[in-house]
XYZ file of C-alpha atoms in Angstrom:
379
model
C 41.768 19.285 59.711
C 38.685 20.550 61.504
C 35.228 19.041 61.098
C 33.735 22.060 59.320
C 36.383 21.841 56.630
C 34.855 18.572 55.342
C 32.121 19.186 52.772
C 28.929 17.406 53.750
C 25.543 16.689 52.189
C 22.236 16.245 54.071
C 20.224 13.259 52.835
C 16.487 13.188 52.193
C 14.251 10.697 50.495
C 13.422 11.622 46.906
C 12.693 10.168 43.470
C 15.626 8.619 41.634
C 15.527 9.561 37.958
C 18.180 8.105 35.684
C 18.135 10.285 32.568
C 20.160 10.166 29.339
C 20.384 13.554 27.627
C 20.979 13.571 23.872
C 20.433 15.933 20.959
C 18.177 15.197 18.039
C 16.258 16.559 15.078
C 12.551 16.745 14.396
C 11.363 14.988 11.245
C 8.068 13.909 9.716
C 6.988 10.282 10.046
C 5.832 10.317 6.424
C 7.620 12.361 3.790
C 6.946 12.634 0.063
C 10.281 12.661 -1.727
C 10.970 14.057 -5.204
C 14.244 13.279 -6.923
C 16.150 12.947 -10.148
C 14.644 10.242 -12.385
C 16.710 7.119 -13.007
C 18.766 8.308 -15.984
C 22.229 7.185 -17.042
C 23.433 10.730 -17.584
C 24.387 13.782 -15.553
C 21.535 16.176 -14.857
C 21.743 19.834 -13.840
C 19.246 21.632 -11.603
C 18.020 24.514 -13.761
C 15.263 25.742 -11.405
C 14.638 24.936 -7.733
C 11.730 26.239 -5.686
C 12.956 28.054 -2.526
C 13.066 26.068 0.703
C 10.215 26.830 3.076
C 7.753 27.599 0.254
C 4.227 26.292 0.788
C 3.131 24.465 -2.368
C -0.122 23.021 -3.585
C -0.844 20.063 -5.836
C 0.281 20.800 -9.400
C 2.971 23.351 -8.515
C 6.366 23.059 -10.234
C 9.055 22.121 -7.730
C 12.150 21.676 -9.847
C 13.229 21.768 -13.495
C 16.180 19.596 -14.490
C 18.277 19.873 -17.629
C 19.862 16.849 -19.319
C 21.586 17.555 -22.656
C 21.868 13.869 -23.569
C 18.116 13.372 -23.151
C 17.355 16.548 -25.116
C 19.680 15.412 -27.936
C 18.101 11.964 -27.869
C 14.644 13.516 -28.236
C 15.686 15.860 -31.063
C 17.448 13.027 -32.914
C 14.444 10.722 -32.572
C 12.143 13.532 -33.746
C 14.369 14.215 -36.760
C 14.536 10.521 -37.703
C 10.753 10.268 -37.375
C 10.255 13.263 -39.681
C 12.687 11.796 -42.232
C 10.995 8.397 -42.149
C 7.559 9.956 -42.566
C 8.863 12.015 -45.509
C 10.370 8.872 -47.045
C 7.069 7.048 -46.586
C 5.071 9.870 -48.197
C 7.519 9.924 -51.131
C 7.178 6.157 -51.570
C 3.387 6.445 -51.536
C 3.545 9.201 -54.170
C 5.959 7.165 -56.360
C 3.691 4.134 -56.061
C 0.627 6.108 -57.081
C 2.524 7.446 -60.101
C 3.575 3.941 -61.154
C 0.010 2.705 -60.749
C -1.304 5.550 -62.863
C 1.241 4.839 -65.594
C 0.492 1.097 -65.656
C -3.255 1.688 -65.553
C -2.865 4.129 -68.456
C -0.876 1.494 -70.295
C -3.646 -1.069 -69.726
C -6.248 1.353 -71.025
C -4.128 2.090 -74.071
C -3.833 -1.628 -74.808
C -7.559 -2.120 -74.321
C -8.333 0.790 -76.647
C -5.936 -0.593 -79.266
C -7.551 -3.991 -78.893
C -11.019 -2.552 -79.500
C -9.749 -0.874 -82.656
C -8.262 -4.143 -83.847
C -11.549 -5.901 -83.179
C -13.359 -3.321 -85.280
C -10.855 -3.923 -88.039
C -11.508 -7.655 -87.760
C -15.054 -7.071 -89.056
C -13.494 -6.454 -92.438
C -11.647 -9.811 -92.283
C -13.980 -11.488 -94.841
C -12.990 -8.892 -97.378
C -9.250 -9.263 -96.834
C -6.705 -11.795 -97.858
C -5.894 -14.755 -95.571
C -2.487 -13.261 -94.730
C -4.045 -9.987 -93.601
C -6.545 -11.859 -91.459
C -3.677 -13.793 -89.833
C -1.802 -10.577 -89.086
C -4.828 -9.028 -87.405
C -5.427 -12.200 -85.386
C -1.803 -12.223 -84.180
C -1.930 -8.531 -83.295
C -5.064 -9.126 -81.203
C -3.366 -12.064 -79.477
C -0.255 -9.912 -78.807
C -2.360 -7.088 -77.386
C -4.159 -9.481 -75.066
C -0.838 -10.887 -73.859
C 0.499 -7.373 -73.248
C -2.658 -6.552 -71.333
C -2.285 -9.654 -69.122
C 1.388 -8.897 -68.488
C 0.596 -5.304 -67.512
C -2.188 -6.429 -65.167
C 0.225 -8.871 -63.514
C 2.774 -6.055 -63.150
C 0.075 -4.017 -61.422
C -0.663 -6.881 -59.048
C 3.020 -7.565 -58.308
C 3.636 -3.835 -57.841
C 0.747 -3.670 -55.412
C 2.028 -6.654 -53.394
C 5.650 -5.485 -53.326
C 4.769 -1.926 -52.381
C 2.252 -3.052 -49.749
C 5.076 -5.028 -48.130
C 7.525 -2.118 -48.375
C 5.003 0.373 -47.056
C 4.194 -1.950 -44.168
C 7.897 -2.098 -43.276
C 8.076 1.679 -43.407
C 4.987 1.954 -41.196
C 6.668 -0.334 -38.662
C 9.779 1.831 -38.852
C 7.646 4.943 -38.300
C 6.054 3.225 -35.301
C 9.491 2.456 -33.866
C 10.603 6.072 -34.207
C 7.307 7.261 -32.718
C 8.019 5.027 -29.707
C 11.539 6.448 -29.454
C 10.129 9.982 -29.575
C 7.531 9.097 -26.912
C 10.169 7.503 -24.682
C 12.521 10.486 -25.007
C 9.599 12.883 -24.422
C 8.614 10.876 -21.332
C 12.176 11.245 -20.010
C 12.054 14.993 -20.654
C 8.696 15.259 -18.884
C 10.197 13.506 -15.843
C 12.801 16.252 -15.634
C 10.045 18.616 -14.494
C 9.136 17.699 -10.908
C 5.505 18.502 -10.091
C 3.990 18.361 -6.613
C 1.122 15.911 -6.149
C 0.437 17.028 -2.559
C 0.489 20.268 -0.577
C 3.038 21.105 2.093
C 6.272 22.859 3.021
C 9.372 22.476 0.817
C 12.569 21.058 2.320
C 15.745 20.697 0.244
C 17.717 17.458 0.491
C 21.482 17.278 0.946
C 24.042 16.049 -1.563
C 25.776 13.049 -0.016
C 29.077 14.130 -1.600
C 29.208 17.604 -0.041
C 26.670 17.245 2.793
C 25.267 20.602 1.629
C 21.709 21.226 0.557
C 21.027 21.137 -3.169
C 20.825 24.388 -5.084
C 20.365 25.616 -8.647
C 23.314 24.686 -10.862
C 24.184 21.510 -8.947
C 24.779 18.327 -10.932
C 22.636 15.420 -9.751
C 22.151 11.881 -10.985
C 19.626 9.064 -11.116
C 17.384 8.500 -8.057
C 19.095 11.212 -5.975
C 16.532 12.920 -3.677
C 16.213 16.660 -4.283
C 13.078 17.867 -2.482
C 10.971 16.592 0.405
C 7.465 17.563 1.426
C 6.836 16.275 4.968
C 3.455 15.366 6.414
C 3.282 17.754 9.364
C 0.390 15.887 10.997
C 2.728 13.184 12.356
C 6.219 14.009 13.655
C 9.050 12.009 15.219
C 12.563 12.619 16.551
C 15.798 11.240 15.098
C 18.511 10.957 17.773
C 22.225 10.184 17.559
C 23.237 8.300 20.701
C 26.758 7.439 21.880
C 27.741 3.804 22.318
C 27.738 4.110 26.122
C 24.248 5.617 26.265
C 22.953 3.334 23.493
C 23.212 0.324 25.839
C 21.003 2.087 28.391
C 18.299 3.083 25.928
C 15.545 0.535 25.240
C 12.301 0.523 23.299
C 9.234 2.217 24.873
C 11.264 4.343 27.311
C 9.675 7.739 27.975
C 11.394 10.935 26.935
C 10.861 14.642 27.334
C 12.190 17.106 24.802
C 12.645 20.820 24.370
C 12.791 22.501 20.961
C 16.103 24.383 20.973
C 14.800 27.353 18.959
C 11.622 27.579 21.056
C 12.432 26.627 24.688
C 8.821 27.151 25.663
C 7.812 24.193 23.474
C 8.066 20.979 25.487
C 6.946 17.639 24.138
C 6.944 14.015 25.242
C 7.316 10.707 23.473
C 8.714 7.169 23.542
C 11.665 5.303 22.052
C 10.352 3.235 19.145
C 13.436 2.090 17.181
C 17.177 1.478 17.732
C 19.504 1.021 14.780
C 21.395 -2.291 15.232
C 24.621 -0.909 13.721
C 26.424 2.315 14.577
C 28.187 4.692 12.225
C 31.651 6.248 12.798
C 31.735 9.902 13.803
C 34.487 10.439 11.216
C 35.899 8.266 8.473
C 38.840 7.022 10.561
C 37.195 7.271 13.980
C 36.507 4.298 16.222
C 33.844 6.289 18.080
C 30.379 5.354 16.855
C 26.968 6.955 17.040
C 23.714 5.005 16.838
C 20.504 6.251 15.241
C 17.539 6.091 17.602
C 14.005 7.112 16.614
C 11.383 8.320 19.078
C 7.692 8.989 18.544
C 5.936 12.147 19.729
C 2.741 11.988 21.771
C 1.440 15.257 20.342
C 1.583 16.818 16.890
C -0.899 19.620 17.492
C 1.845 22.246 17.720
C 2.976 23.999 14.561
C 6.558 22.684 14.524
C 8.654 22.240 11.407
C 10.952 19.355 10.467
C 14.653 20.034 10.806
C 14.441 21.847 14.149
C 16.996 20.755 16.753
C 15.776 19.355 20.072
C 17.303 18.325 23.398
C 15.868 15.067 24.717
C 15.901 13.623 28.226
C 15.347 9.866 28.027
C 14.043 8.407 31.268
C 16.045 5.201 31.783
C 14.739 4.463 35.313
C 12.357 6.160 37.708
C 12.298 4.964 41.323
C 9.963 7.049 43.514
C 10.560 7.921 47.176
C 13.896 6.255 47.823
C 17.268 7.047 49.425
C 19.521 8.728 46.871
C 23.113 9.732 47.556
C 25.686 11.502 45.362
C 28.121 9.044 43.789
C 31.040 11.075 45.166
C 29.854 10.274 48.711
C 30.491 6.546 48.110
C 33.912 5.063 48.800
C 35.227 1.579 48.041
C 37.105 -0.128 50.848
C 37.977 -3.818 50.782
C 35.499 -4.293 47.887
C 32.753 -2.801 50.032
C 30.843 0.433 49.508
C 31.026 2.719 52.527
C 29.870 6.197 53.473
C 30.966 8.535 56.239
C 28.135 9.885 58.397
C 28.542 13.112 60.372
C 28.275 12.369 64.118
C 28.972 15.107 66.729
C 31.705 16.819 64.705
C 33.197 13.452 63.847
C 32.363 10.818 61.198
C 31.204 7.246 61.485
C 32.083 4.745 58.786
C 29.018 2.823 57.541
C 28.841 -0.075 55.056
C 25.952 0.310 52.567
C 24.543 -1.643 49.636
C 23.877 0.067 46.305
C 20.846 -1.187 44.388
C 21.129 1.131 41.387
C 23.161 4.089 40.146
C 24.044 6.396 37.287
C 27.004 8.664 36.726
C 25.774 11.181 39.328
C 23.624 9.441 41.943
C 23.067 6.027 43.526
C 20.180 4.321 45.298
C 21.024 2.916 48.731
C 19.254 -0.375 49.343
C 20.502 -0.996 52.892
C 22.509 0.860 55.500
C 20.844 4.311 55.657
C 17.469 5.652 56.740
C 17.591 8.845 54.633
C 18.153 11.471 57.323
C 21.935 11.277 57.640
C 24.536 13.887 56.744
C 27.243 12.416 54.519
C 30.786 13.505 53.788
C 31.419 14.217 50.090
C 35.159 13.663 50.622
C 36.763 11.027 52.782
C 37.506 12.604 56.185
C 40.962 12.396 57.716
C 41.544 9.447 60.061
C 41.661 11.841 63.027
C 37.960 12.644 62.517
C 36.741 9.044 61.968
C 35.290 7.195 64.958
C 37.080 3.975 65.724
């Protein structure tokens, strides 16, 4: 093999940048979430505001339909109406009974007055007649006392019964209010302004839409705070070990390559998640902050991030493929008058593409990228 058939690489001093490239998604640091209220029944999305709509405070975001809650409300309302009707009937019956007893008392009193007038003639009647009149007056007084006691007992008994019915009405009013409160919660109203983003159903991984069945506490809509953004990354297990908190990163928005941002790693999830259900390959969630939020960027956009693991300025960097292992030593082959000289070097740092040479080179050599044949290596 001739010398010129060996691929070579001219060295020069440069900055060593160890970069991990991963994909991610833009998201808001703070997001207002709206979801299905905590109900023990299936709920259907009847109306859903389109994604991307700008809403203001007070706008309707979503209307949910729950037949069980509607039936509960209608039943409670019906029972309340029946109880109120029963109460009004009892009040009317009581008033009628009072009127009848009061009329009876007045009749007795009138009869008693007549008897008393008759008693004025007692001195002109026989002793037996006087005794009869006296007994009739005594009987009338007893009847009057009995009727007055009936009125008092009736008042006490009915006061107790009416009080029970009032408590029952109060209970049904509470049931109506509770059911109405549940129905009101089925209408999701915005309390802030912002851009609408639909959540995904965990079962299908698809975004929610009208007609979907949802359940208690399931998120449906998000309104992100666009003033503060961050990046959610999914990092492989190999790269995860190289990523640490506060490392710098540069990112490009995939849909808008002209938008370039910078940030820092701020959080690493301690536990990874499998790529698939039966996969042993795991991805780790990593969150990075953004140094600028002045650009009008929306959550959900994909980004490509370059995480700066190490940055060593002005050093000797060689391609990894120019390093060879011989007898547990790292060696390179330096071009020397159409031949190659074997040189032992020490590597102080490396990545999957390049390595930093700590000792053995001055940075101006020409290295072989493939081991030369023995015929071209100086003894």
